[in-house]
Amino acid sequence: MTLIYAFLFSFTASYFFAVIYDAPKNLFFAAGLAGTSGYLISFILNDLLQIDSIYSSLLGSLTLGVMSHIMSRILKSPVVIFMIPGIIPLVPGSLAYKAMQQLVTLNFTEANNTFIRTILIAGSIALGLLLSDQLSKTLNIKKYWKVKRNRL
């Protein structure tokens, strides 16, 4: 049941952030699916398989990036239209809120640990998107090289 809720809420968040960012109307559903795919991978790895949230966020954002590149090629639109709304469910906002709350209550040791964890999760999201972008460019270059070699 929680998997269904995770699907619905991550799709809703990605869908409506595509609306907020004024994406074309025919791409709202695809942006929602891209965000859902990334968040569901992160959710399954973190909650069901008990993998650390840093690694699950990395693999979730890598999945999001790959799905964004696939959808951008299929629907012939920029990758950013799928990637930016898809990041929203992965962002560790509640963890940053807890860190600030611990800082305000002068609980410095726990605040420091929570801030570091938040920064590591945010960095892993950025790294996953970077890796997916480089993977897409690498696969695109190899495809171009095959076509170029066949012409000679």
XYZ file of N, CA and C in Angstrom:
456
model
N 0.820 -1.200 0.000
C 0.000 0.000 0.000
C 0.865 1.265 0.000
N 1.975 1.219 0.767
C 2.839 2.399 0.790
C 3.500 2.635 -0.562
N 3.720 1.559 -1.317
C 4.297 1.722 -2.657
C 3.332 2.448 -3.583
N 2.054 2.167 -3.426
C 1.039 2.862 -4.230
C 0.979 4.336 -3.850
N 1.034 4.615 -2.546
C 1.054 6.013 -2.094
C 2.294 6.740 -2.588
N 3.441 6.061 -2.536
C 4.681 6.676 -3.024
C 4.572 6.984 -4.508
N 3.963 6.059 -5.262
C 3.761 6.296 -6.698
C 2.861 7.498 -6.926
N 1.727 7.526 -6.251
C 0.763 8.608 -6.461
C 1.315 9.969 -6.065
N 1.940 10.046 -4.901
C 2.415 11.345 -4.429
C 3.630 11.843 -5.203
N 4.525 10.947 -5.587
C 5.674 11.396 -6.385
C 5.229 11.809 -7.788
N 4.262 11.087 -8.350
C 3.734 11.488 -9.652
C 3.057 12.848 -9.561
N 2.258 13.044 -8.512
C 1.560 14.316 -8.339
C 2.540 15.469 -8.170
N 3.586 15.258 -7.360
C 4.567 16.323 -7.146
C 5.283 16.673 -8.445
N 5.742 15.671 -9.177
C 6.447 15.934 -10.432
C 5.523 16.554 -11.471
N 4.311 16.062 -11.556
C 3.343 16.571 -12.522
C 3.068 18.056 -12.279
N 2.783 18.409 -11.036
C 2.412 19.790 -10.773
C 3.606 20.738 -10.755
N 4.802 20.224 -10.516
C 5.960 21.099 -10.697
C 6.235 21.332 -12.177
N 5.881 20.389 -13.017
C 5.952 20.649 -14.467
C 4.945 21.720 -14.850
N 3.783 21.719 -14.189
C 2.788 22.768 -14.430
C 3.328 24.117 -13.960
N 3.935 24.136 -12.772
C 4.472 25.387 -12.221
C 5.587 25.941 -13.103
N 6.444 25.061 -13.617
C 7.558 25.510 -14.457
C 7.139 25.778 -15.897
N 5.853 25.714 -16.169
C 5.283 26.091 -17.457
C 5.843 25.248 -18.607
N 5.875 23.951 -18.379
C 6.252 23.031 -19.457
C 5.081 22.929 -20.436
N 5.333 22.464 -21.640
C 4.210 22.250 -22.565
C 3.220 21.236 -21.995
N 1.947 21.461 -22.269
C 0.895 20.640 -21.662
C 0.985 19.170 -22.046
N 1.472 18.882 -23.237
C 1.553 17.479 -23.641
C 2.697 16.739 -22.951
N 3.553 17.443 -22.195
C 4.680 16.813 -21.507
C 4.469 16.680 -20.004
N 3.324 17.107 -19.485
C 3.070 17.012 -18.044
C 3.111 15.557 -17.572
N 2.428 14.688 -18.287
C 2.354 13.286 -17.891
C 3.728 12.622 -17.938
N 4.500 12.908 -18.976
C 5.840 12.317 -19.105
C 6.765 12.818 -18.012
N 6.649 14.098 -17.643
C 7.464 14.628 -16.547
C 7.087 13.966 -15.230
N 5.801 13.720 -15.046
C 5.359 13.015 -13.847
C 5.897 11.593 -13.790
N 5.909 10.913 -14.925
C 6.444 9.544 -14.962
C 7.950 9.506 -14.716
N 8.663 10.487 -15.238
C 10.111 10.530 -15.009
C 10.415 10.726 -13.530
N 9.715 11.656 -12.892
C 9.914 11.879 -11.463
C 9.516 10.685 -10.630
N 8.447 10.014 -11.040
C 7.995 8.830 -10.318
C 9.003 7.702 -10.422
N 9.592 7.527 -11.584
C 10.565 6.437 -11.752
C 11.779 6.642 -10.843
N 12.273 7.864 -10.780
C 13.413 8.131 -9.916
C 13.087 7.961 -8.443
N 11.936 8.473 -8.035
C 11.584 8.374 -6.622
C 11.254 6.943 -6.220
N 10.593 6.182 -7.082
C 10.259 4.805 -6.724
C 11.509 3.946 -6.567
N 12.504 4.145 -7.404
C 13.762 3.410 -7.234
C 14.385 3.769 -5.896
N 14.416 5.050 -5.578
C 14.966 5.494 -4.300
C 14.165 4.936 -3.131
N 12.850 4.952 -3.243
C 11.978 4.464 -2.177
C 12.137 2.964 -1.969
N 12.162 2.212 -3.054
C 12.298 0.754 -2.949
C 13.640 0.381 -2.344
N 14.703 1.030 -2.799
C 16.024 0.717 -2.259
C 16.152 1.122 -0.796
N 15.601 2.265 -0.440
C 15.758 2.772 0.919
C 14.847 2.055 1.908
N 13.572 1.984 1.625
C 12.624 1.453 2.606
C 12.467 -0.066 2.542
N 12.415 -0.625 1.366
C 12.165 -2.060 1.269
C 13.446 -2.888 1.342
N 14.521 -2.429 0.716
C 15.773 -3.182 0.721
C 16.773 -2.693 1.770
N 16.416 -1.654 2.518
C 17.221 -1.114 3.627
C 18.626 -0.669 3.207
N 18.741 -0.103 2.013
C 19.997 0.488 1.558
C 20.038 1.931 2.047
N 21.213 2.436 2.367
C 21.354 3.791 2.897
C 20.755 4.819 1.933
N 20.204 5.879 2.491
C 19.507 6.880 1.678
C 20.448 7.626 0.737
N 21.714 7.696 1.061
C 22.667 8.359 0.162
C 22.802 7.564 -1.131
N 22.969 6.252 -1.007
C 23.120 5.405 -2.189
C 21.804 5.270 -2.953
N 20.710 5.182 -2.220
C 19.421 5.064 -2.904
C 19.080 6.348 -3.651
N 19.465 7.505 -3.105
C 19.248 8.766 -3.818
C 20.117 8.843 -5.061
N 21.324 8.323 -4.975
C 22.210 8.291 -6.139
C 21.597 7.452 -7.262
N 21.137 6.269 -6.933
C 20.552 5.401 -7.964
C 19.207 5.923 -8.446
N 18.451 6.565 -7.558
C 17.185 7.160 -7.979
C 17.392 8.314 -8.941
N 18.372 9.161 -8.656
C 18.627 10.281 -9.568
C 19.265 9.803 -10.868
N 20.046 8.728 -10.804
C 20.584 8.149 -12.032
C 19.445 7.612 -12.903
N 18.477 6.952 -12.279
C 17.303 6.470 -13.009
C 16.505 7.627 -13.581
N 16.334 8.683 -12.783
C 15.624 9.878 -13.252
C 16.315 10.478 -14.460
N 17.633 10.587 -14.412
C 18.375 11.163 -15.524
C 18.275 10.331 -16.788
N 18.375 9.020 -16.639
C 18.269 8.144 -17.804
C 16.863 8.225 -18.403
N 15.849 8.194 -17.536
C 14.471 8.313 -18.027
C 14.239 9.671 -18.692
N 14.828 10.728 -18.146
C 14.676 12.057 -18.741
C 15.291 12.107 -20.130
N 16.460 11.497 -20.292
C 17.097 11.484 -21.608
C 16.315 10.632 -22.595
N 15.788 9.517 -22.139
C 14.987 8.669 -23.026
C 13.726 9.407 -23.472
N 13.040 10.022 -22.508
C 11.808 10.738 -22.850
C 12.070 11.965 -23.711
N 13.217 12.615 -23.493
C 13.511 13.780 -24.330
C 13.774 13.375 -25.771
N 14.359 12.217 -25.983
C 14.579 11.752 -27.350
C 13.292 11.265 -27.994
N 12.458 10.589 -27.200
C 11.198 10.088 -27.759
C 10.257 11.237 -28.086
N 10.122 12.191 -27.148
C 9.165 13.285 -27.325
C 9.772 14.527 -27.963
N 11.068 14.465 -28.294
C 11.764 15.554 -28.989
C 11.603 16.896 -28.268
N 12.040 16.915 -27.019
C 11.976 18.117 -26.191
C 13.217 18.150 -25.295
N 13.512 19.281 -24.665
C 14.716 19.373 -23.825
C 14.652 18.460 -22.599
N 15.807 18.017 -22.166
C 15.906 17.125 -21.012
C 15.464 17.826 -19.735
N 15.707 19.112 -19.657
C 15.432 19.878 -18.438
C 13.945 19.839 -18.088
N 13.091 19.732 -19.079
C 11.647 19.695 -18.832
C 11.270 18.479 -17.992
N 12.009 17.392 -18.118
C 11.728 16.188 -17.344
C 12.577 16.104 -16.079
N 13.780 16.655 -16.136
C 14.715 16.497 -15.034
C 14.372 17.385 -13.839
N 14.054 18.638 -14.068
C 13.806 19.569 -12.962
C 12.576 19.178 -12.150
N 11.414 18.909 -12.764
C 10.293 18.454 -11.933
C 10.534 17.091 -11.294
N 11.364 16.272 -11.909
C 11.644 14.953 -11.361
C 12.538 14.964 -10.145
N 13.331 16.017 -9.992
C 14.215 16.120 -8.830
C 13.417 16.385 -7.553
N 12.298 17.061 -7.677
C 11.552 17.555 -6.522
C 11.225 16.460 -5.504
N 10.732 15.282 -5.893
C 10.474 14.266 -4.865
C 11.732 13.721 -4.202
N 12.887 13.854 -4.844
C 14.123 13.321 -4.277
C 14.814 14.264 -3.297
N 14.473 15.535 -3.317
C 15.169 16.532 -2.501
C 14.954 16.244 -1.011
N 16.026 16.240 -0.217
C 15.893 15.934 1.218
C 15.449 17.141 2.040
N 14.281 17.645 1.776
C 13.794 18.849 2.449
C 13.478 18.639 3.911
N 12.871 17.502 4.242
C 12.534 17.260 5.646
C 13.785 17.067 6.485
N 14.811 16.497 5.902
C 16.067 16.322 6.628
C 16.745 17.666 6.884
N 16.675 18.571 5.922
C 17.227 19.914 6.121
C 16.428 20.664 7.180
N 15.122 20.464 7.191
C 14.273 21.090 8.207
C 14.638 20.577 9.598
N 14.847 19.269 9.726
C 15.238 18.699 11.016
C 16.584 19.232 11.471
N 17.499 19.411 10.523
C 18.819 19.949 10.868
C 18.701 21.380 11.381
N 17.883 22.183 10.722
C 17.689 23.561 11.196
C 16.988 23.588 12.549
N 16.044 22.695 12.749
C 15.342 22.618 14.026
C 16.312 22.236 15.143
N 17.208 21.313 14.889
C 18.200 20.925 15.889
C 19.193 22.049 16.146
N 19.494 22.811 15.117
C 20.398 23.939 15.287
C 19.769 25.029 16.139
N 18.489 25.301 15.932
C 17.785 26.329 16.705
C 17.643 25.912 18.169
N 17.460 24.619 18.398
C 17.330 24.139 19.777
C 18.681 23.885 20.436
N 19.746 24.360 19.820
C 21.117 24.283 20.330
C 21.598 22.850 20.532
N 21.154 21.976 19.680
C 21.595 20.586 19.678
C 22.639 20.444 18.570
N 23.829 20.980 18.810
C 24.814 21.171 17.751
C 25.371 19.869 17.175
N 25.560 18.868 18.002
C 26.133 17.615 17.504
C 25.186 16.931 16.519
N 23.923 16.819 16.899
C 22.955 16.195 15.999
C 22.692 17.069 14.773
N 22.714 18.381 14.946
C 22.515 19.288 13.816
C 23.645 19.136 12.799
N 24.863 19.017 13.296
C 26.014 18.852 12.416
C 25.905 17.549 11.626
N 25.561 16.463 12.317
C 25.424 15.173 11.635
C 24.302 15.205 10.594
N 23.197 15.840 10.923
C 22.066 15.902 9.995
C 22.379 16.791 8.795
N 23.087 17.907 9.035
C 23.503 18.766 7.912
C 24.427 18.016 6.959
N 25.369 17.290 7.509
C 26.300 16.538 6.661
C 25.551 15.487 5.851
N 24.612 14.807 6.492
C 23.815 13.799 5.779
C 22.983 14.445 4.661
N 22.411 15.612 4.937
C 21.623 16.330 3.929
C 22.497 16.728 2.741
N 23.674 17.219 3.025
C 24.583 17.630 1.950
C 25.040 16.421 1.138
N 25.285 15.293 1.804
C 25.682 14.091 1.076
C 24.562 13.572 0.177
N 23.320 13.641 0.647
C 22.197 13.200 -0.187
C 22.024 14.135 -1.376
N 22.112 15.439 -1.131
C 21.992 16.403 -2.237
C 23.129 16.220 -3.239
N 24.320 15.960 -2.746
C 25.454 15.711 -3.638
C 25.291 14.430 -4.436
N 24.717 13.411 -3.815
C 24.499 12.165 -4.550
C 23.433 12.333 -5.636
N 22.441 13.182 -5.384
C 21.446 13.471 -6.422
C 22.115 14.176 -7.605
N 22.952 15.153 -7.302
C 23.661 15.865 -8.370
C 24.605 14.933 -9.126
N 25.283 14.049 -8.406
C 26.196 13.109 -9.047
C 25.447 12.124 -9.946
N 24.297 11.661 -9.510
C 23.500 10.755 -10.332
C 23.040 11.410 -11.618
N 22.619 12.671 -11.536
C 22.200 13.384 -12.749
C 23.385 13.637 -13.674
N 24.546 13.938 -13.087
C 25.754 14.135 -13.892
C 26.164 12.847 -14.596
N 26.123 11.734 -13.867
C 26.487 10.453 -14.469
C 25.527 10.057 -15.593
N 24.247 10.314 -15.397
C 23.291 9.978 -16.455
C 23.494 10.849 -17.685
N 23.849 12.113 -17.471
C 24.109 13.000 -18.605
C 25.346 12.548 -19.368
N 26.394 12.185 -18.650
C 27.612 11.728 -19.314
C 27.400 10.383 -20.002
N 26.594 9.519 -19.392
C 26.272 8.236 -20.011
C 25.506 8.443 -21.313
N 24.581 9.384 -21.302
C 23.818 9.675 -22.509
C 24.714 10.233 -23.606
N 25.630 11.124 -23.235
C 26.540 11.684 -24.235
C 27.483 10.618 -24.781
N 27.942 9.714 -23.927
C 28.842 8.658 -24.376
C 28.141 7.722 -25.350
N 26.927 7.332 -25.033
C 26.193 6.449 -25.934
C 25.864 7.145 -27.244
N 25.630 8.442 -27.204
C 25.343 9.210 -28.411
C 26.580 9.309 -29.303
N 27.748 9.497 -28.699
C 28.988 9.601 -29.474
C 29.308 8.267 -30.143
N 29.134 7.156 -29.424
C 29.410 5.854 -30.029
C 28.481 5.584 -31.192
N 27.242 5.999 -31.095
C 26.301 5.827 -32.204
C 26.759 6.651 -33.404
N 27.241 7.875 -33.158
C 27.727 8.731 -34.245
C 28.956 8.118 -34.901
N 29.870 7.551 -34.098
C 31.063 6.945 -34.663
C 30.728 5.770 -35.562
N 29.735 4.953 -35.213
C 29.352 3.835 -36.065
C 28.829 4.328 -37.407
N 28.027 5.361 -37.378
C 27.483 5.896 -38.625
C 28.618 6.475 -39.460
N 29.553 7.164 -38.817
C 30.658 7.774 -39.555
C 31.543 6.712 -40.181
N 31.804 5.610 -39.483
C 32.653 4.561 -40.023
C 31.986 3.847 -41.194
N 30.692 3.674 -41.139
C 29.994 2.984 -42.215
C 29.980 3.794 -43.509
N 30.049 5.106 -43.391
C 30.050 5.942 -44.599
C 31.389 5.877 -45.322
N 32.458 5.612 -44.626
C 33.768 5.541 -45.275
C 33.920 4.220 -45.932
